[in-house]
Amino acid sequence: MDTSAFVTSLATSFAIFIVLLFLYSWLSRTSSNFVIYYPLRISRGLGPPEDVKSRSPWAWLREAWQASEKEIIDLAGLDAAVYINFLDAVLQILGYSAFFCVPVLVPLAVTSDNYSTAVRAPTDPAFGGFDKLSMGNIAKNKSRIWAFLIAAYWLSIVTYIVLWQKYKHIINVRDQVLSANARPEQFTVLVQNLPPPTNGTRSEQVDAFFRKLHPDAYEKCLVVTKLHKSSKLWTKLDSLKRKLKHAEAVFGQSKTKDKPEGIRPQHKTGFLGLVGAKVDTIDNSKEKIKDLSVKLQAEQKRTIAEEQEASAFAIFNNRAVAAEVSQSAIATIASKWRTSQAPEPEEIVWGNLSMPYLPQLFRKFGIYFLVFLIIIFYMIPISFVSALTSLDNLEKLVPFIKSIVKIKVLNTVLQAYLPQLALIIFLALLPSLLMFLSKLEGIVSHSHLVRATAGKYFYFNVVNVFLGVTISGTVFNALKKITKQPGQIVSLLDASLPPQASFFITYIALLFFVGYGLELSRLVPLIIFHIKKRFLCKTEEEIRDAWAPGPFNYHTHVPADMLIVTIAACYAVLAPMVLPFAIMYFALGWIIVRNQALKVYIPKYDSGGRMWPHMQARILAALVISQITMLGYFSVKKFVFSFLLFPLPIATLIFAYVCNKLFYTAFRVTPISLVSTDLKDMPSVASLVEAYTPTCLTPEDKFEDAEKFEDARSTATSRTSSGITSPA
Amino acid sequence: MDTSAFVTSLATSFAIFIVLLFLYSWLSRTSSNFVIYYPLRISRGLGPPEDVKSRSPWAWLREAWQASEKEIIDLAGLDAAVYINFLDAVLQILGYSAFFCVPVLVPLAVTSDNYSTAVRAPTDPAFGGFDKLSMGNIAKNKSRIWAFLIAAYWLSIVTYIVLWQKYKHIINVRDQVLSANARPEQFTVLVQNLPPPTNGTRSEQVDAFFRKLHPDAYEKCLVVTKLHKSSKLWTKLDSLKRKLKHAEAVFGQSKTKDKPEGIRPQHKTGFLGLVGAKVDTIDNSKEKIKDLSVKLQAEQKRTIAEEQEASAFAIFNNRAVAAEVSQSAIATIASKWRTSQAPEPEEIVWGNLSMPYLPQLFRKFGIYFLVFLIIIFYMIPISFVSALTSLDNLEKLVPFIKSIVKIKVLNTVLQAYLPQLALIIFLALLPSLLMFLSKLEGIVSHSHLVRATAGKYFYFNVVNVFLGVTISGTVFNALKKITKQPGQIVSLLDASLPPQASFFITYIALLFFVGYGLELSRLVPLIIFHIKKRFLCKTEEEIRDAWAPGPFNYHTHVPADMLIVTIAACYAVLAPMVLPFAIMYFALGWIIVRNQALKVYIPKYDSGGRMWPHMQARILAALVISQITMLGYFSVKKFVFSFLLFPLPIATLIFAYVCNKLFYTAFRVTPISLVSTDLKDMPSVASLVEAYTPTCLTPEDKFEDAEKFEDARSTATSRTSSGITSPA
């Protein structure tokens, strides 16, 4: 990448960001947009900030900056707090690294002359001046390389210290949250893979065992049932009710002064409402709702009686006993009577609760293998796209582009952005596929699904984006030359690896300026909301659905951030100028995520920060990759003391092992000491039973209550007092 | 190895075996030898078989053959039964493999002609006719190799099926034993790494937590103390008491008719009894015992009060609750309040109970690294010894050997045995070192120590003996030729690998004929016993100590067997003639181990068959090694379908993972369902406290009882009713 393309890329990114920032501070003052910019505050009953109309454009910055961790946890939950802690940890690691790498290594590199003397002529157009700031500009086996070696150690040690402290901090915070709040899942044990009962019913089987073991603490069990049919009926009923409300609202609005009797809405009964007899929508819906309600009730009864599966929720009145039971092996063969802490009611994946153990295990292997194949073979289309999106190739393939390319400015912009854009669009297709595959694994909670998807996505990113771009870029550049001077592979690799850094810098800049600009300004949700409100929504409920933003998408956010971490870690020493850009990315991310956590995203459930061990492991994975890359590159530089880098990956693995041993247990299970404290208010058994009864099995007359309650619930942090009542 | 050396080796081994067998049936009829051949039966109060003087020489064979598993468990414990099951499993695997490999592969190999045509002249003296029975005699890329490929699959599948069934069988047996017998360790939880108590004593700290958690089930705790000083005093006192008894016995025997007053034994008080004043041994000992008893009592009090450490045994009155607590994470940081099921009282490694967690973790890494170094660098002396022990080299180094070598028979015998003998002697030095290192790891029970040592020893065997001999033999042979025809490495490897099989066959034959012959005839213990009895022992106690055989040495037996398993698995397909010899080894082992388990070895403790998962994992490790060896050798044979062997190692890893997931938990912890059955007779809390009080802290007036009891105890299988009483 030549210098002008590089600067253009940065400049346009920055310009877009400024525009988006301006749009945000303007749009967020208009009261019709409040539901887009302050939905969390509104749904929690706080409303937009008081001075919203008169405030300075930087007020949001100050608010996001000043919010305490406790405020964030209270408003947005522990998961958001942990995500912010993750950004904070990365920021610290990169900051401390930059503290050494930038002022020491960059001057050493820029005053060297490897590129100008040894490798190629300075007139080579593909070679930017920026590349001279990297280790590539140091000649082979110079004593200056010692400074880079020290930097490698510095980076590793800084990472260990920061991660160690963060892990301890997050465990502390989690401890406080878990021990203070009585959550329904703390009283409930999920028992899976029950063997067929020898005599009596499923619930008798479970009762008999737990009542004998804990006569005082055990209350009752809820056997899991196949929900397929009830769920279908329930969804149908729900959509009919919405339709009815919509029709009533339309009818109400049609009652103008001129026409006080209004126009009753009608629709056709046939395919997609396009054919068939015309009927009165309100009457028709009411009739259908009546029918369906009867059917649903019958189906609910049948499901509870006949569709019982081999798993159950066992409810205890004592958190400590429930925690003990959830951690104990019950049967000798581990595929039977598997216990674990129940997921939070809101995040249960009902369909996966009753998968048989061995098939699930093999399914998991199958899916890992499939993901492995996807990761490997995505390389092919990606390299194809990379080749396509070089302007020269595009000109040949799509001749009309030639006229566009002739415009000087446009040419530079295109050359700067095309490869990155292609990469980003390509990646957008993947998360849903990975989420789907993770669900097939038989995971029982949504937060676990999110973690599983994020893990797969991270490895995809590392292999395809990071390694893919680095290796194919490097090898491709090297191959171009090799035809002319064969036998010089190593020195060509030497010259080609660091210049990839500038590609990644523009990639990071694009992500952080444009990505975070869009995130903050919420332009897309804003437009969609206004369109929906104008043309589609009639009832309050529909309008709420149109603006309700849902939770953070951790499964795409975290891997994207992790990719930047990997890039930054790998180039921190080899091309330290990556660091300032990565730091800007995470600084901007930190402040904007805090803003969004405090004002925008509404969490559906809280996993209690279980994402953290996952994040920590991935940061360490990125560190190992960077350590191995450095080992390789130092050897290419024929530095005789390269072997001194050997202990680093081993140290990282040991560090990961020790952290895992010390801290991970507290995330995997609930430690007894946390839940053996006395509680002021215990949830009633009835409320626990309600919470773990799926909505579609709730008696119909409770629906209305349940729905009303659902609105109320999202304004309260506590989830214990679900209003759904037990069937029979 | 040429054919005559090979046959000589087998023949001499067999001859020695016959002699030892004859010696056994003769010696075991003499009543003065009963304590050597039937010690277990004697200590269990059964005495030698009734017809012992008139029985046929094969009676022991029938008895060992007919004994049921229940009898073995009752007499020798679950550990011995599991060891026999292990031999049985290996026997089945090898038997089923031989069923296919010998009749199919051997004819295919022997009717081929690779050795006679392609590789070398048939006159090559180092090349035995036996080698023609191996895959080496098949020419490259022949369709006959398909049969060998099928054999590779056959071997793997047979292993999976046998191991799967064995695992289930052993879990079943273990379940029955564990749930029926109330053992003290089932009621006791070891709590390690307690944080410093904030207020009050250690025992108050532990009491407060568990009493709150399980008010009904928790009884009391025993805080672990530093035993160093008390233990030293106790040992000294004990040896003085023995000395006194010995002296009294000597005095008693000296009272002959001629001299009814006897001679009072005397000794010198100085260094080793060689210098210093002469004193009356009986009086002197009595005096010293008096002094020491007072000192010990004071020290015991001081230890209990002042030397408390950061760990404790928590005693419950309910097995299920104890099992739950032992499986639960208590503190958030896993290095605090670590719980686990207490080891059996007899096998506690007291000094390791209170190691701080993190230092122990790093110690473990350090020791693994050290063992890794030992494994790698033992190669050097081993190859040195191998080179030395070839007769030609010995002649050069030790010229006088020349005259011996001239004797034709001796020459052949030496050539057959020298390398194997060197190997065996060399290996005998290692187990104690590995045991010592394992102890430094901070392992808290002896049975775990044995497993850890066996694991290290197995990897040592694989790397140094198996890989060492195979590779150095192969490469050495290949190198000899390579100087003449460079560039033919592959075809030379092809020729050199299978002939190593005959080395291993003689090695196996030596081990099984001579090793098991010695094991059965117990010549060495017999001789030592008679010498001791004649010249040293005066008291009953001393005589008992002279014959008491102790338990099986699993930490040397199992790795030795595993080495044969590895050899057999690796050569089963490449050189199937290894199989009959390996089968003979394990068949002989099976019958002799049963005999020894029923009659000889006296177990000190029973780990409940926890060795099995270890054995199963090692068998699978051997299988993976064999699968990779085959993959390599098939490629050397340039067989185009070699890639079909790729799924095998992966399948083995998946099999190991699935077994681990399904079955291992039941060995790691006690499943709740096993211990939630009601017990007829519960051990009293007092008896539990007694069991977990170290002997050196037992009040002195209980010593005599305790010692008497110890004799009684070894005659009973149950260990619940230890007679040692609690201090205070």
PDB file of N, CA and C in Angstrom, chain B residues 143 160 181 183 247 330 375 401 597 658 667 689 706 721:
ATOM      1  N   SER B 143      -0.576 -55.498  -3.421  1.00  0.00           N
ATOM      2  CA  SER B 143      -1.960 -55.506  -2.945  1.00  0.00           C
ATOM      3  C   SER B 143      -2.084 -56.326  -1.659  1.00  0.00           C
ATOM      4  N   TYR B 160     -10.973 -51.317  21.318  1.00  0.00           N
ATOM      5  CA  TYR B 160     -12.075 -50.486  21.803  1.00  0.00           C
ATOM      6  C   TYR B 160     -13.123 -51.345  22.497  1.00  0.00           C
ATOM      7  N   ASN B 181     -19.692 -51.494  51.609  1.00  0.00           N
ATOM      8  CA  ASN B 181     -18.851 -51.330  52.788  1.00  0.00           C
ATOM      9  C   ASN B 181     -18.780 -49.869  53.203  1.00  0.00           C
ATOM     10  N   ARG B 183     -16.650 -47.323  54.498  1.00  0.00           N
ATOM     11  CA  ARG B 183     -15.246 -47.112  54.793  1.00  0.00           C
ATOM     12  C   ARG B 183     -15.070 -45.746  55.446  1.00  0.00           C
ATOM     13  N   ALA B 247      16.312 -57.931  73.140  1.00  0.00           N
ATOM     14  CA  ALA B 247      17.256 -58.233  74.205  1.00  0.00           C
ATOM     15  C   ALA B 247      16.660 -59.246  75.183  1.00  0.00           C
ATOM     16  N   ILE B 330     -15.803 -24.559  47.255  1.00  0.00           N
ATOM     17  CA  ILE B 330     -16.292 -23.781  48.390  1.00  0.00           C
ATOM     18  C   ILE B 330     -15.941 -22.311  48.232  1.00  0.00           C
ATOM     19  N   ILE B 375      13.824 -38.401  31.122  1.00  0.00           N
ATOM     20  CA  ILE B 375      13.407 -39.303  30.042  1.00  0.00           C
ATOM     21  C   ILE B 375      14.263 -39.066  28.803  1.00  0.00           C
ATOM     22  N   ILE B 401      37.781 -61.249  28.433  1.00  0.00           N
ATOM     23  CA  ILE B 401      36.515 -61.881  28.071  1.00  0.00           C
ATOM     24  C   ILE B 401      36.673 -62.773  26.840  1.00  0.00           C
ATOM     25  N   ALA B 597      -1.873 -63.071  44.306  1.00  0.00           N
ATOM     26  CA  ALA B 597      -2.893 -62.253  44.957  1.00  0.00           C
ATOM     27  C   ALA B 597      -3.647 -63.067  46.001  1.00  0.00           C
ATOM     28  N   VAL B 658     -14.386 -40.117  25.116  1.00  0.00           N
ATOM     29  CA  VAL B 658     -15.741 -40.554  25.474  1.00  0.00           C
ATOM     30  C   VAL B 658     -15.705 -41.400  26.745  1.00  0.00           C
ATOM     31  N   PHE B 667     -14.489 -42.656  39.154  1.00  0.00           N
ATOM     32  CA  PHE B 667     -13.230 -42.993  39.819  1.00  0.00           C
ATOM     33  C   PHE B 667     -12.638 -41.781  40.532  1.00  0.00           C
ATOM     34  N   VAL B 689     -12.563 -40.657  64.208  1.00  0.00           N
ATOM     35  CA  VAL B 689     -11.542 -39.775  64.762  1.00  0.00           C
ATOM     36  C   VAL B 689     -10.249 -40.563  64.995  1.00  0.00           C
ATOM     37  N   ALA B 706      -2.723 -50.576  70.107  1.00  0.00           N
ATOM     38  CA  ALA B 706      -2.679 -50.267  68.685  1.00  0.00           C
ATOM     39  C   ALA B 706      -1.853 -51.311  67.950  1.00  0.00           C
ATOM     40  N   SER B 721     -12.738 -50.260  61.900  1.00  0.00           N
ATOM     41  CA  SER B 721     -12.706 -50.254  63.357  1.00  0.00           C
ATOM     42  C   SER B 721     -11.287 -50.173  63.906  1.00  0.00           C
TER      43      SER B 721
END
